[in-house]
CSV table of C-alpha atoms and ligand atoms in Angstrom, one decimal:
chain,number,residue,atom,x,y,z
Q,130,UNK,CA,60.7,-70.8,24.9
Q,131,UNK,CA,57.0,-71.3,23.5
Q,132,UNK,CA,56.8,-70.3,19.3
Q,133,UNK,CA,52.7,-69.8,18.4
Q,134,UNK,CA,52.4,-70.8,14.6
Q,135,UNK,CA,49.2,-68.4,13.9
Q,136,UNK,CA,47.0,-67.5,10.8
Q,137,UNK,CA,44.2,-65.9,10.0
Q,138,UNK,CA,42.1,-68.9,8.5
Q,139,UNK,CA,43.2,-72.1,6.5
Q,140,UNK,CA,46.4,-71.3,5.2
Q,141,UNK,CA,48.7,-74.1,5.7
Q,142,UNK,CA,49.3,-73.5,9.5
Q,143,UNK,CA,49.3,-77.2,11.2
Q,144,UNK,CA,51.4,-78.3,7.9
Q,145,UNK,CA,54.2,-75.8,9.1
Q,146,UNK,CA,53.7,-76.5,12.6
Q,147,UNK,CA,54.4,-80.1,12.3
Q,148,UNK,CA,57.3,-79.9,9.7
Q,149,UNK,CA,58.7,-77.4,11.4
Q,150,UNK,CA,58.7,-79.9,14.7
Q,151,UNK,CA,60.3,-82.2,12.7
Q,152,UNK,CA,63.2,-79.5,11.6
Q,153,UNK,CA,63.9,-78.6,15.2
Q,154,UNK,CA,64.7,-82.1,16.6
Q,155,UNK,CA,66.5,-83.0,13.4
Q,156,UNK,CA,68.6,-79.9,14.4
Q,157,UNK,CA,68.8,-81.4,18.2
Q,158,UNK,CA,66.7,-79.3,19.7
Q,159,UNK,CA,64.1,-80.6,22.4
Q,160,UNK,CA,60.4,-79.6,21.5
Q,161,UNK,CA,57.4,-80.5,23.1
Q,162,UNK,CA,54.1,-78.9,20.7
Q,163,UNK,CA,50.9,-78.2,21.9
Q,164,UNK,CA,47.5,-78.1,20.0
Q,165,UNK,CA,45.4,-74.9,20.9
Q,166,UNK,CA,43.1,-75.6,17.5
Q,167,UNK,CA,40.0,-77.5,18.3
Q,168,UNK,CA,40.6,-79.7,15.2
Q,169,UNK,CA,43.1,-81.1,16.8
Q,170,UNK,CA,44.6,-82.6,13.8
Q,171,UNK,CA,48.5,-81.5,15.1
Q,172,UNK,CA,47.6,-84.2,18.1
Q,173,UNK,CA,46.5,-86.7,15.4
Q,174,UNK,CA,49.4,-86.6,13.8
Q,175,UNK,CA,51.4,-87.3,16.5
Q,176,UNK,CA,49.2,-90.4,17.3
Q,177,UNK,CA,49.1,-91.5,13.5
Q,178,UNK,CA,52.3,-90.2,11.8
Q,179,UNK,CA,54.5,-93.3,13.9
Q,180,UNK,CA,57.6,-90.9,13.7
Q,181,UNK,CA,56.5,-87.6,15.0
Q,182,UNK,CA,59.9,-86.3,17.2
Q,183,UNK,CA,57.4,-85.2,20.2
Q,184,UNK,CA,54.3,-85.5,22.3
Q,185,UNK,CA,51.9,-83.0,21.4
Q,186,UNK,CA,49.4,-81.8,24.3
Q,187,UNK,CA,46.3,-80.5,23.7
Q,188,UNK,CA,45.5,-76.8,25.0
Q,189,UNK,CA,42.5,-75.7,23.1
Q,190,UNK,CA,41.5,-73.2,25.9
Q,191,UNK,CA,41.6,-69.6,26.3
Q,192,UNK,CA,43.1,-70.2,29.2
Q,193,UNK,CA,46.0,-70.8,27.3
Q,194,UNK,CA,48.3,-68.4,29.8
Q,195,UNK,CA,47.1,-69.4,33.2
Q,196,UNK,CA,46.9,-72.7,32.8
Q,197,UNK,CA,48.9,-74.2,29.9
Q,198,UNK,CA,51.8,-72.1,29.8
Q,199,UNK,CA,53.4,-72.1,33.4
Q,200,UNK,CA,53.5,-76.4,33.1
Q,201,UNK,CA,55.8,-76.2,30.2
Q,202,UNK,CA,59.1,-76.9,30.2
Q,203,UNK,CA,60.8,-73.7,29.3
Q,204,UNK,CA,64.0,-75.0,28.1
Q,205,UNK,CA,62.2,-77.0,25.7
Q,206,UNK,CA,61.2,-75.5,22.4
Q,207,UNK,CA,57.6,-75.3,22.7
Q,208,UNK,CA,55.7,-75.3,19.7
Q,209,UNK,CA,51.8,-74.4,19.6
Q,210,UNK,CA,49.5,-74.3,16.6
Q,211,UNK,CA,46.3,-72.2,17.1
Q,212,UNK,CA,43.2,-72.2,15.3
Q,213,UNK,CA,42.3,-69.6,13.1
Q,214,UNK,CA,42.4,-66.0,14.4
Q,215,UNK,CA,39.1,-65.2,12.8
Q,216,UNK,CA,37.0,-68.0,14.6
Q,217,UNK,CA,39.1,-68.3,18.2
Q,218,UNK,CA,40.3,-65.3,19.2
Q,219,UNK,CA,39.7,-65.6,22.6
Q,220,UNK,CA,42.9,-68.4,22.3
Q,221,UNK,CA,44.6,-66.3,20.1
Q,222,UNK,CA,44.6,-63.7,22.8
Q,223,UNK,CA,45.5,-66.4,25.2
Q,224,UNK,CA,48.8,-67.2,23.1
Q,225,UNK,CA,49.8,-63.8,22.4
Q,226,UNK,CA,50.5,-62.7,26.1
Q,227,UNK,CA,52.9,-65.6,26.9
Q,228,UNK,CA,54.3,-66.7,23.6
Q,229,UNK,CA,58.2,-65.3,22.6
Q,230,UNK,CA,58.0,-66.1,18.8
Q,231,UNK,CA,54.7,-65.8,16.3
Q,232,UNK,CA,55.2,-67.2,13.0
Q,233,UNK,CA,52.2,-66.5,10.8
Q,234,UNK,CA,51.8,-68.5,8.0
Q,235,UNK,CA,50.2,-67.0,4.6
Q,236,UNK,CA,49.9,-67.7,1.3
Q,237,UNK,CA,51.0,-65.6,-1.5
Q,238,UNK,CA,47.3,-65.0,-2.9
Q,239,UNK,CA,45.0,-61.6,-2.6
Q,240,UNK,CA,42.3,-63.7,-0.2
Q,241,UNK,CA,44.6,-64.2,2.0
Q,242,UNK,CA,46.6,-61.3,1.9
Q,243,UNK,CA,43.3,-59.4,2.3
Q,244,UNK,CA,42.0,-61.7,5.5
Q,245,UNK,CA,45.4,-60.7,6.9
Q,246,UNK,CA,45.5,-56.8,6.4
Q,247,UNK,CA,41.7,-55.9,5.9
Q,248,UNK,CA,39.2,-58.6,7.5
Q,249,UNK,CA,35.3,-57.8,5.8
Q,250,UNK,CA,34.8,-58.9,9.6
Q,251,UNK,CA,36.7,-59.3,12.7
Q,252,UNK,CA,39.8,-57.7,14.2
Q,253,UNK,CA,43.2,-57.5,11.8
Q,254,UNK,CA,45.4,-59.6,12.9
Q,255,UNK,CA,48.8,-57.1,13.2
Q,256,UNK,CA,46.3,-55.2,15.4
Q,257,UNK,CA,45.5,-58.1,18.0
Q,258,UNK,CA,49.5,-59.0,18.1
Q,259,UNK,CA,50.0,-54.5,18.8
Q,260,UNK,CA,47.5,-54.7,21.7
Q,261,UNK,CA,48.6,-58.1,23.1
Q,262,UNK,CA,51.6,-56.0,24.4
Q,263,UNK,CA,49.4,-54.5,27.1
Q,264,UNK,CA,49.3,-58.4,29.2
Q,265,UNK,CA,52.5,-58.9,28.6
Q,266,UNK,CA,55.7,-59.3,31.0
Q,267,UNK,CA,57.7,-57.1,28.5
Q,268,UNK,CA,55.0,-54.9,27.7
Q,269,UNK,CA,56.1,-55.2,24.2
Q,270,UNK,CA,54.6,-57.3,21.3
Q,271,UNK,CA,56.2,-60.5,20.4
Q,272,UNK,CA,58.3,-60.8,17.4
Q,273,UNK,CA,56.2,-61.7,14.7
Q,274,UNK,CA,57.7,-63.0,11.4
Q,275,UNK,CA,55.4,-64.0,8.2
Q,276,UNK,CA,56.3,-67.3,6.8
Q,277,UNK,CA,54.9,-67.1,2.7
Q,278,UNK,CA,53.8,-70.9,2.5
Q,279,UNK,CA,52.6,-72.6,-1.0
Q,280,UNK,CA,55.0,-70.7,-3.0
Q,281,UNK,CA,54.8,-71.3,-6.4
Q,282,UNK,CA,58.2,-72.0,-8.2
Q,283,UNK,CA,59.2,-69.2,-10.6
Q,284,UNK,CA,55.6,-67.2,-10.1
Q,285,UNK,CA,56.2,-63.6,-9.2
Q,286,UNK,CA,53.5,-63.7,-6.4
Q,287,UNK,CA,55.8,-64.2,-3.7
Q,288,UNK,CA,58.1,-61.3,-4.0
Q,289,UNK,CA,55.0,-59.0,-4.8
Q,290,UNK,CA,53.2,-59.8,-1.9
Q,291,UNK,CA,56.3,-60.4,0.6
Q,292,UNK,CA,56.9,-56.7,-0.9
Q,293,UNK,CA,53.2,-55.4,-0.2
Q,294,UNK,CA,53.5,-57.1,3.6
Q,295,UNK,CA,57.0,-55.2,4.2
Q,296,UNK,CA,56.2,-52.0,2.8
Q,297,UNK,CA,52.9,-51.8,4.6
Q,298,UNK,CA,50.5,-51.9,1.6
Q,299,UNK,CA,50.6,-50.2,-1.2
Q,300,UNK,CA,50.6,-46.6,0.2
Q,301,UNK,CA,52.5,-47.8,2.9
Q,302,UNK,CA,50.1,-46.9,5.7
Q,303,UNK,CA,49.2,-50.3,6.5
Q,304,UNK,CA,51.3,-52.5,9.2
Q,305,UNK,CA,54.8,-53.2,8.5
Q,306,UNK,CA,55.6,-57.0,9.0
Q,307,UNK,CA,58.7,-58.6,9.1
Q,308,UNK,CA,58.5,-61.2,6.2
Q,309,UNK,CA,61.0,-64.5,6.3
Q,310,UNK,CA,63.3,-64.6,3.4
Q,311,UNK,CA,62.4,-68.7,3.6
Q,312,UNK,CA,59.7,-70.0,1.4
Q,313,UNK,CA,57.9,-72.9,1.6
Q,314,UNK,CA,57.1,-73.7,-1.5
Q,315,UNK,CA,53.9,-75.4,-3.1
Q,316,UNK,CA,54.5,-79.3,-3.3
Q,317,UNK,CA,52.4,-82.3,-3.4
Q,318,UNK,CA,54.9,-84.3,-0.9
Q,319,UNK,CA,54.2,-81.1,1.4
Q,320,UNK,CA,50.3,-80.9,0.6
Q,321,UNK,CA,49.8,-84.4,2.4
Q,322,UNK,CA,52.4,-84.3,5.4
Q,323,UNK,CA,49.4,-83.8,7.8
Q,324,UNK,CA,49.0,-87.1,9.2
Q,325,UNK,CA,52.1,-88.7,8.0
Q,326,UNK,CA,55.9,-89.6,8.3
Q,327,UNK,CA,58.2,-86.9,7.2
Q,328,UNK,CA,59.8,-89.3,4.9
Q,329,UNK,CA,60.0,-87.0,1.6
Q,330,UNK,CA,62.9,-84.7,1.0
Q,331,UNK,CA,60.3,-81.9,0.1
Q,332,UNK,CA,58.7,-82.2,3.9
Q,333,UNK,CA,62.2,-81.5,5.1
Q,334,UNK,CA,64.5,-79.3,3.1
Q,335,UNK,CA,62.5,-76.0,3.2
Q,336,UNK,CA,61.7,-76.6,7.3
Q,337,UNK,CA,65.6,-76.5,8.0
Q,338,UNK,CA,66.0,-73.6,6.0
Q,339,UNK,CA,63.6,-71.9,8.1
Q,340,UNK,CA,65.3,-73.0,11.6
Q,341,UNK,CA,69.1,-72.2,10.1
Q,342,UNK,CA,67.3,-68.7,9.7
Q,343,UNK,CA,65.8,-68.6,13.0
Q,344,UNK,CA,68.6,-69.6,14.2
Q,345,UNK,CA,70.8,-66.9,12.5
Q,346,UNK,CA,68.0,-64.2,13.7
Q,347,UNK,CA,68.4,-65.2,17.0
Q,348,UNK,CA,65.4,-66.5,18.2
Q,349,UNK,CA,66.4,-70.1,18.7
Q,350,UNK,CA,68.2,-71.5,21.4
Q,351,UNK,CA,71.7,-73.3,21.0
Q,352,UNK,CA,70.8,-76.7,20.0
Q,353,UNK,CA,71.8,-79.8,22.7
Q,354,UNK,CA,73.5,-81.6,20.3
O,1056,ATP,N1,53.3,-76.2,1.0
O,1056,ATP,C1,52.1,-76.6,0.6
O,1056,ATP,N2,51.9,-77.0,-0.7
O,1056,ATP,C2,50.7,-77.4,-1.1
O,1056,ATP,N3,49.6,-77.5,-0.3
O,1056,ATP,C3,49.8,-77.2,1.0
O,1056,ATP,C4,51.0,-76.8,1.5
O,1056,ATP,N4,50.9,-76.5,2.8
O,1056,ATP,C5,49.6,-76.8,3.1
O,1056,ATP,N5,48.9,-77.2,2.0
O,1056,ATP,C6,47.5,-77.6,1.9
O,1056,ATP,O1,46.8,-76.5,2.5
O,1056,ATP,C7,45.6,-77.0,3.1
O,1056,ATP,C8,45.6,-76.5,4.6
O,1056,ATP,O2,46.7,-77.0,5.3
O,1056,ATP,P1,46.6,-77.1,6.9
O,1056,ATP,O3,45.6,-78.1,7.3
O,1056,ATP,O4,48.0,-77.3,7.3
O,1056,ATP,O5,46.1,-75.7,7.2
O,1056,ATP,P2,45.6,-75.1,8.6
O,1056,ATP,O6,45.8,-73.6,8.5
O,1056,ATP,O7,46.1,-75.8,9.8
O,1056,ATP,O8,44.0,-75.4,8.5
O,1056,ATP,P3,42.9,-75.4,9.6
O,1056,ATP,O9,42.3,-74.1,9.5
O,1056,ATP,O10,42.0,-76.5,9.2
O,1056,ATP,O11,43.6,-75.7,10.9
O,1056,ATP,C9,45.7,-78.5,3.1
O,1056,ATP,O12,44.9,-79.0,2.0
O,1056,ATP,C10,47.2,-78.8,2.7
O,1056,ATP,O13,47.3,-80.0,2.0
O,1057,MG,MG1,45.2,-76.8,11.3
């Protein structure tokens, strides 16, 4: 299976993609990750961190679907982390018509609520994931789940803007996404992962509460061990 972790712009999305890696081999799953953001800093970890649970190959091309995706080894849990959607959305696209999961990292905050639902430029993002549905096998979009990232303990942004993301907006004519009830919350230990062993309870806790409810949603694989 092949699970994008996408985002608008900066919002935390290589951070989840590489903690998450961790989470899924600590649970015994195989994973093999793939870096489709020209920063490349998911394939620098990998080299630097000294304990990263995978190889990560990088696939920076919008060619993503004809020439990345039929090597893989589908019963591995791929794992890709694209750029942002605003400045590659050629990749994006790319992603979108092979992937089976999209997580979509986003931060509790009204700048990046509003790149997510109302971009000053470019395409929304819940309307690239609708349309991908056209070059796909299933002719259906893939399941897309928002994962609120730098939560702040005790604040009341992540339950308003979890709210505003399920309800579609305030009016409710906006998109209707399907919102994670696992947070990761806004830690130093978490803040500078990139790079580094996951070593720190903080990098790990919240990641295997997001693959337990994966798992319990379905969209996970049984583990090998
Ligand atoms: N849970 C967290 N708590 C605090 N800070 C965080 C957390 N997650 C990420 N950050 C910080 O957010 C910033 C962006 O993180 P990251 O590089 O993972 O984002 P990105 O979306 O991959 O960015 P890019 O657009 O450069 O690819 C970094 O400064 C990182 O330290
Ligand atoms: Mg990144």
């Amino acid at each position: 299976m092949l699970i994008a972790s996408l985002k608008p712009r900066t919002m935390g999305g290589t951070t989840n993609t590489g903690l998450l890696t961790y989470a899924l081999a600590r649970a015994g799953h195989l994973v093999t990750c793939y870096d489709a953001d020209e920063s490349l800093q998911l394939a620098a970890w990998a080299r630097d961190a000294g304990d990263f649970p995978c190889e990560v190959h990088v696939a920076d091309t919008p060619a993503f679907a004809e020439a990345v995706y039929p090597e893989m080894d589908h019963d591995r849990i791929n794992v890709v982390d694209a750029g942002h959607a605003e400045n590659h959305p050629d990749i994006v696209d790319s992603i979108l018509e092979v992937v089976d999961l999209v997580l979509l990292t986003l931060s509790p905050t009204n700048p990046d609520y509003e790149r997510l639902t109302k971009p000053e430029r470019g395409t929304p993002l819940a309307k690239v994931i609708k349309r991908s549905a056209a070059l796909r096998a299933s002719g259906q979009p893939p399941a897309t789940y928002v994962l609120l990232n730098r939560c702040q303990a005790g604040a009341s942004s992540p339950r308003k803007y979890a709210d505003l993301l399920l309800n579609g907006g305030k009016d409710g004519t906006d998109h209707k996404w399907s919102v994670l009830s696992t947070q990761i919350p806004r830690r130093e230990g978490i803040a500078s992962a990139v790079g580094f062993p996951c070593n720190k309870p903080e990098r790990k806790k919240p990641y295997d509460a997001l693959v337990t409810e994966l798992t319990g949603l379905g969209h996970l694989p049984q583990a090998r061990r």
